[in-house]
Short mmCIF file of C-alpha atoms in Angstrom, two decimals:
data_model
loop_
_atom_site.label_atom_id
_atom_site.label_comp_id
_atom_site.label_asym_id
_atom_site.label_seq_id
_atom_site.Cartn_x
_atom_site.Cartn_y
_atom_site.Cartn_z
CA MET A 88 88.92 91.83 66.37
CA GLU A 89 87.54 94.36 63.95
CA PHE A 90 90.23 93.87 61.32
CA LYS A 91 89.84 90.13 60.62
CA GLU A 92 90.77 90.30 56.94
CA GLY A 93 93.95 92.37 57.45
CA VAL A 94 97.61 91.50 57.84
CA ASP A 95 99.96 92.13 60.73
CA ALA A 96 103.33 93.92 60.64
CA SER A 97 105.14 90.85 59.29
CA GLY A 98 102.61 90.29 56.51
CA ARG A 99 100.75 87.31 58.02
CA VAL A 100 96.98 87.17 57.67
CA ALA A 101 95.17 87.81 60.95
CA LYS A 102 93.13 84.92 62.38
CA GLY A 103 90.78 87.16 64.36
CA LYS A 104 91.51 85.59 67.76
CA GLY A 105 93.38 88.38 69.52
CA VAL A 106 94.55 87.75 73.10
CA TYR A 107 91.56 85.50 73.80
CA GLN A 108 92.87 82.68 71.63
CA PHE A 109 93.44 80.33 74.60
CA ALA A 110 90.24 81.11 76.53
CA ASP A 111 88.48 77.89 75.46
CA LYS A 112 91.58 75.67 75.53
CA TYR A 113 92.92 76.61 78.99
CA GLY A 114 89.97 78.33 80.64
CA ALA A 115 91.61 81.76 80.70
CA ASN A 116 93.07 84.26 78.28
CA VAL A 117 96.75 85.18 78.13
CA ASP A 118 96.55 87.42 81.21
CA GLY A 119 95.11 84.55 83.25
CA TYR A 120 98.50 82.82 83.21
CA SER A 121 100.91 85.76 83.23
CA PRO A 122 99.27 88.56 85.19
CA ILE A 123 101.04 91.89 85.48
CA TYR A 124 99.50 92.58 88.89
CA THR A 125 99.61 89.95 91.60
CA PRO A 126 97.97 91.16 94.83
CA GLU A 127 100.08 88.99 97.14
CA GLU A 128 103.24 90.88 96.12
CA TRP A 129 101.88 94.26 97.19
CA SER A 130 101.27 95.89 100.54
CA PRO A 131 97.56 96.04 101.46
CA SER A 132 97.65 99.83 101.71
CA GLY A 133 100.34 100.51 99.15
CA ASP A 134 101.61 103.39 101.31
CA VAL A 135 103.96 101.51 103.64
CA TYR A 136 107.28 99.96 102.62
CA VAL A 137 107.18 96.36 103.87
CA GLY A 138 110.90 96.28 104.73
CA GLY A 139 110.44 99.04 107.28
CA LYS A 140 113.06 101.59 108.23
CA THR A 141 115.78 98.93 108.56
CA GLY A 142 115.20 97.64 105.03
CA LEU A 143 115.15 101.16 103.64
CA PHE A 144 118.40 101.98 105.47
CA LEU A 145 120.11 98.85 104.11
CA TRP A 146 118.89 99.67 100.62
CA ALA A 147 120.30 103.22 100.88
CA ILE A 148 123.67 101.96 102.18
CA THR A 149 123.89 99.43 99.34
CA LEU A 150 123.06 102.09 96.74
CA ALA A 151 125.63 104.49 98.20
CA GLY A 152 128.27 101.74 98.19
CA ILE A 153 127.62 100.92 94.55
CA LEU A 154 127.79 104.59 93.53
CA LEU A 155 130.96 105.25 95.54
CA GLY A 156 132.56 102.07 94.20
CA GLY A 157 131.77 103.13 90.65
CA ALA A 158 133.18 106.62 91.25
CA LEU A 159 136.35 105.10 92.71
CA LEU A 160 136.77 102.85 89.65
CA VAL A 161 136.33 105.81 87.30
CA TYR A 162 138.84 107.87 89.28
CA ASN A 163 141.42 105.05 89.44
CA THR A 164 141.29 104.49 85.67
CA SER A 165 141.45 108.20 84.79
CA ALA A 166 144.40 110.52 84.30
CA LEU A 167 143.59 112.18 87.64
CA ALA A 168 144.89 109.17 89.58
CA SER A 169 148.45 109.52 88.31
#
């Protein structure tokens, strides 16, 4: 870190370690244990939805049901229902 003698937002003095503080202790930095990107969770091409057309259809039906259910609840609790 370039700013070793500074303080952080809460007023604590910086130690100059940054995100690499655990590199020697655990053999990896912070991202080595909590990666944002994990290749096994993604499709190899990234262009094809893994659930296929059936999964996409079920997702759309579920979304439509949630939206219609919410609209019905709003209507039933409004002055329009009486």
